[in-house]
Amino acid sequence: MKVPIKVTVNGKVCESEVEPRTLLVHFLREELGLTGTKIGCDTSQCGACVVRLDGATVKSCTCLAVQADGMAVTTIEGLAQNGNLHPVQEAFWDNHGLQCGYCTAGMIMTVTELLQRNPHPSADEVRAGLEGNICRCTGYHNIVKATLAAAETMAAAPASTTATTEATEATGG
Amino acid sequence: MTTRLFGSGIRRREDPRLITGQAAYTDDIKLTGLVHAAILRSPHGHARITSIDTAAAAQAPGVLAVYTGADTEGVLNPIPCAWVIPDSDVKAVAYPAIAKDVVRYVGDAVAVVVAENRYQAEDALELISVDYAPLPAVVNPEAALQEGAPQLHEDAPGNQAFHWVAAGGDTDAAFDRAEVVVRDTIIQQKLIPNAMEPRSAIASYLSSMGELTIWNTSQNPHIARFVTCLVTGVPEHKIRVIAPEVGGGFGSKIAVYPWEMIAAFCAMKLGRPVKWTETRSENFVATTHGRDHVEYVEMAATREGRITGVRSVVYAGMGAYLSTAAPGIPTILHGLMYSGPYDIPNIKADIYGCFTNTTPVEAYRGAGRPEATFLLERLVDLLAAELNLDPVEVRRLNLIPKFDDGHDVAIGLTYDSGDYQRALDMALEHVNYGHLRHEQAHQREHGHYTGIGVSCYSEICGLGPSQVAGAVGFGGGLWESATVRFYATGKVNVYVGTSPHGQGEETTFAQIVASELGVPVDDVELIHGDTDNTPMGWGTYGSRTTVVGGGAVALSARKIKDKAVTLAAHLLEAAEADIEYADGNFFVRGAPDQGKTIQDIALMANVAWNMPAGMEPGLEATAFYDPPNFSYPFGAHVAVVSVDPDNGHIVLERYVAVDDCGPQINPMIVEGQVHGGVVQGAGQALWEGAVYDDSGQLLTGTMLDYALPRAHLVPDIETLATETPSPHNPLGVKGIGETGTIASTVTIYNAVIDALRPLGVTKLEMPLTPERVWRAIHQQDHQQDQQQDQQQG
Ligand code: FES
Ligand code: FES
């Protein structure tokens, strides 16, 4: 038996019918073809699958598609606005915050929310905030560096970043 | 127009697709008609299969087929081992893609279901009923060789996979004469690589043409094609292996696994493309592990601290079968590195390969060299403690003096270049070692236990001369090739046989071409990973991609430059000898303004309107580079830890890495490799370890039970470098992908022991969990109390 759902994904309304057991991450990847969100584990440990659901970060492997019914999802594909990278994406690029890139979508999505909650984090706060995301390549050094750099650019140019943040939240409304 | 040259830390050219979610990893790829395979795996470490009933699964919704070992037997050849080390009596036991009669580890394949979607395939797995008669199992490599141990393979009596000995000098005599001998038993615990992208494969077969295509999470697609041909019988030229975006490997994506062969089998049977992607839990048992040594090691020395000999007896776990490169790792890549950066006249490595009822072992970042560095640096610290010397002084006393062009060590290797003393000096100066020791003493007085670990290392990588590969039984060459192709527009494609998966060579190789030929870095695009459109190559592992593959790129670029000089001379109506080159411009000496740019040359060569007599059109070149020697990067690392004796908790306070990989093409990427490597090595020291029970159950089978390093557990990594070019490499470069892991495990371990020494703890088993540390401290307390009681009594 399939259940109808209506989810706004990256600003676009998607109506679909899913099996109730379908995980949100599978809905995004298999139904919608949004494969930027990754699956790195099956025990909710790695954070490769992090997306924002009505603005909050969730592990989309630990959430059913039906739970997202009526809500707004932002994935890595929805982060850049009008062809401009989000400052966090830019900072990851500038600071070599990724190697194989597999953890990157989850990391970036987590960091966008982290900086929204705490726009001026210390390095320790960044590390604590990344506790739910595993990266096997970078040793985290440059991910932390990128996050701190993004915080700085976002503080220096609050207008553009708020725009993105609002976009995220607006889709949630 | 700026050309970005060698040595510049430019941001990576591969990143835009990775930070936007546009990159396509294997599991992201969809094909028309794609169906999904799920593999049923043995829940037993060792058991006889008495019956399998697949009828219910075959009837389940969406299921296309269920296959067992009875179906694949005789169709798929056994999975071969490709590194049969010589003179070692290697037992290359049959490794069937799907087990038929006996399962030998938790994870061995028993059946496969193919269904329209993954959910259906996994549902159907639960409907297969298998009767097992459990057999006794053995999981410890040393125990596997004991008399009476459960036997895994009829054709490997005593579970011995091989026995390999290497020696230089007269080690036994050195030990007989030694003034001091220190010994240790080291457990190099089994590790689970956990590349963040699980393994995955899609197989597609065009029956009319007999063509098999496999998208494969591989570090070495050309080797994968070769082995796929041996297993499936499809001729090599009809197989295409594509390693698309690959999410980390660390050695675990070197092997050619049964799983992609099963996918190929299903695709050929069903005429539909078949995808298999492992879950993480499946990855823990089905993707190769690393390390797993039980080592008895000794060092002989004089009273002054001069090392006179090192010897070992090592039991190296192979798991249940020999994975692709497994036998070469504890032998060639381990036993031959017992000299490290030291001048040691007598060395002997005595290595047993052992079958156990565990997941097969393969290369894991560092592969053999972390284990060699560990035992050496451990023994040096024990020697220093025994002689009451500062561990740094013992190292200094034994380091090989600076050399630029070759140094022979007792075991028969010739290191390329080294300046070990300088790296050590830099590391010590950076941390202000004297001050650090002073502070440590001060803190101890106040009941705070900090520890300092210092280590020196030299490692072998940049694999390697093909002649040596042949001599040591590696089933292939180790050269690389590259094609550099200029188009009429001046843009460039570079095609390589190596297969980077996070190491950044799309940028590094573009920098090589840019610096050799003066084109902008953004005009160079690297093509890799697809056997159909890249020249033959042996892949990305053993820190060889930039060293060997980059060497091939440089040589191709230089061939192009030679042709460009000839063509420029023709176009400028000058003698070739009068043509000079600077930053992308070819000109007659003294007239740089009237020169031809490389773009002009590319245009003229591609349209071929005005070529010198006999010159072929086009501007492209292919070079094959077979390195004359390995590369031997080196360095010195320092770790500072604090240990809380009340709860055994260790904090890694500081980590300093001085590494020398010769000239750095992209320092930002080099540093990134060191950061990641150091933290991976820290994982082994502090958190990671595969734990099996006696029946072969993996007790650490998820990320909940197997602790990977996380951001809040590690500090920033302080990276420094010295630069000692390799004399034989076209770019002077050495590998850097594994050095961090090679050095950091023992550096951190030594720091922890250093912290605990005042508490009487001199030895611990890894990982150094708070529980182990706490128990060790309190056991000492207990013993001390007893001693005091005895003395008082
Ligand atoms: S895939 Fe969701 S936490 Fe690992
Ligand atoms: S970049 Fe590879 S896992 Fe983070």
PDB file of N, CA, C and O and ligand atoms in Angstrom, chain A residues 97-104 134-138 143, chain B residues 196 247-248, ligand 2:
ATOM      1  N   GLY A  97      38.408  21.558   2.461  1.00  0.00           N
ATOM      2  CA  GLY A  97      37.613  20.891   3.494  1.00  0.00           C
ATOM      3  C   GLY A  97      37.036  19.564   3.053  1.00  0.00           C
ATOM      4  O   GLY A  97      36.151  19.019   3.706  1.00  0.00           O
ATOM      5  N   LEU A  98      37.513  19.058   1.952  1.00  0.00           N
ATOM      6  CA  LEU A  98      37.029  17.758   1.472  1.00  0.00           C
ATOM      7  C   LEU A  98      38.131  17.084   0.664  1.00  0.00           C
ATOM      8  O   LEU A  98      38.979  17.742   0.079  1.00  0.00           O
ATOM      9  N   GLN A  99      38.092  15.773   0.689  1.00  0.00           N
ATOM     10  CA  GLN A  99      39.010  15.012  -0.167  1.00  0.00           C
ATOM     11  C   GLN A  99      38.187  14.137  -1.108  1.00  0.00           C
ATOM     12  O   GLN A  99      37.976  14.480  -2.257  1.00  0.00           O
ATOM     13  N   CYS A 100      37.673  13.015  -0.612  1.00  0.00           N
ATOM     14  CA  CYS A 100      36.885  12.170  -1.517  1.00  0.00           C
ATOM     15  C   CYS A 100      35.491  12.729  -1.748  1.00  0.00           C
ATOM     16  O   CYS A 100      34.809  12.353  -2.693  1.00  0.00           O
ATOM     17  N   GLY A 101      35.057  13.619  -0.871  1.00  0.00           N
ATOM     18  CA  GLY A 101      33.785  14.288  -1.072  1.00  0.00           C
ATOM     19  C   GLY A 101      32.568  13.527  -0.583  1.00  0.00           C
ATOM     20  O   GLY A 101      31.453  14.026  -0.677  1.00  0.00           O
ATOM     21  N   TYR A 102      32.754  12.342  -0.064  1.00  0.00           N
ATOM     22  CA  TYR A 102      31.578  11.532   0.264  1.00  0.00           C
ATOM     23  C   TYR A 102      30.851  12.039   1.508  1.00  0.00           C
ATOM     24  O   TYR A 102      29.633  11.964   1.589  1.00  0.00           O
ATOM     25  N   CYS A 103      31.606  12.563   2.458  1.00  0.00           N
ATOM     26  CA  CYS A 103      30.969  13.083   3.672  1.00  0.00           C
ATOM     27  C   CYS A 103      30.488  14.513   3.482  1.00  0.00           C
ATOM     28  O   CYS A 103      29.838  15.072   4.354  1.00  0.00           O
ATOM     29  N   THR A 104      30.889  15.108   2.355  1.00  0.00           N
ATOM     30  CA  THR A 104      30.837  16.561   2.209  1.00  0.00           C
ATOM     31  C   THR A 104      29.427  17.139   2.248  1.00  0.00           C
ATOM     32  O   THR A 104      29.190  18.165   2.889  1.00  0.00           O
ATOM     33  N   ILE A 134      30.920  11.863  10.318  1.00  0.00           N
ATOM     34  CA  ILE A 134      32.243  11.234  10.215  1.00  0.00           C
ATOM     35  C   ILE A 134      32.878  11.563   8.878  1.00  0.00           C
ATOM     36  O   ILE A 134      32.235  11.469   7.832  1.00  0.00           O
ATOM     37  N   CYS A 135      34.129  11.960   8.926  1.00  0.00           N
ATOM     38  CA  CYS A 135      34.931  12.098   7.713  1.00  0.00           C
ATOM     39  C   CYS A 135      36.142  11.202   7.901  1.00  0.00           C
ATOM     40  O   CYS A 135      36.808  11.262   8.930  1.00  0.00           O
ATOM     41  N   ARG A 136      36.419  10.369   6.928  1.00  0.00           N
ATOM     42  CA  ARG A 136      37.550   9.455   7.058  1.00  0.00           C
ATOM     43  C   ARG A 136      38.792  10.020   6.373  1.00  0.00           C
ATOM     44  O   ARG A 136      39.876   9.461   6.532  1.00  0.00           O
ATOM     45  N   CYS A 137      38.620  11.081   5.594  1.00  0.00           N
ATOM     46  CA  CYS A 137      39.746  11.557   4.774  1.00  0.00           C
ATOM     47  C   CYS A 137      40.518  12.723   5.386  1.00  0.00           C
ATOM     48  O   CYS A 137      41.736  12.755   5.308  1.00  0.00           O
ATOM     49  N   THR A 138      39.821  13.712   5.899  1.00  0.00           N
ATOM     50  CA  THR A 138      40.471  15.003   6.153  1.00  0.00           C
ATOM     51  C   THR A 138      41.067  15.142   7.543  1.00  0.00           C
ATOM     52  O   THR A 138      41.761  16.127   7.805  1.00  0.00           O
ATOM     53  N   ILE A 143      38.080  20.885   7.729  1.00  0.00           N
ATOM     54  CA  ILE A 143      36.625  21.092   7.836  1.00  0.00           C
ATOM     55  C   ILE A 143      36.362  22.151   8.904  1.00  0.00           C
ATOM     56  O   ILE A 143      35.545  23.053   8.729  1.00  0.00           O
TER      57      ILE A 143
ATOM     58  N   MET B 196      34.308   6.169   3.610  1.00  0.00           N
ATOM     59  CA  MET B 196      32.927   6.610   3.862  1.00  0.00           C
ATOM     60  C   MET B 196      31.952   6.155   2.779  1.00  0.00           C
ATOM     61  O   MET B 196      30.777   5.969   3.047  1.00  0.00           O
ATOM     62  N   GLY B 247      34.592   7.233  -3.238  1.00  0.00           N
ATOM     63  CA  GLY B 247      34.593   7.920  -1.949  1.00  0.00           C
ATOM     64  C   GLY B 247      35.561   7.359  -0.939  1.00  0.00           C
ATOM     65  O   GLY B 247      35.169   6.802   0.081  1.00  0.00           O
ATOM     66  N   GLY B 248      36.840   7.490  -1.231  1.00  0.00           N
ATOM     67  CA  GLY B 248      37.854   6.998  -0.303  1.00  0.00           C
ATOM     68  C   GLY B 248      38.095   5.516  -0.499  1.00  0.00           C
ATOM     69  O   GLY B 248      37.218   4.776  -0.954  1.00  0.00           O
TER      70      GLY B 248
HETATM   71  S1  FES C   2      36.208  13.810   2.387  1.00  0.00           S
HETATM   72 FE1  FES C   2      36.209  11.645   2.271  1.00  0.00          FE
HETATM   73  S2  FES C   2      35.014  11.133   3.955  1.00  0.00           S
HETATM   74 FE2  FES C   2      35.218  13.261   4.214  1.00  0.00          FE
END
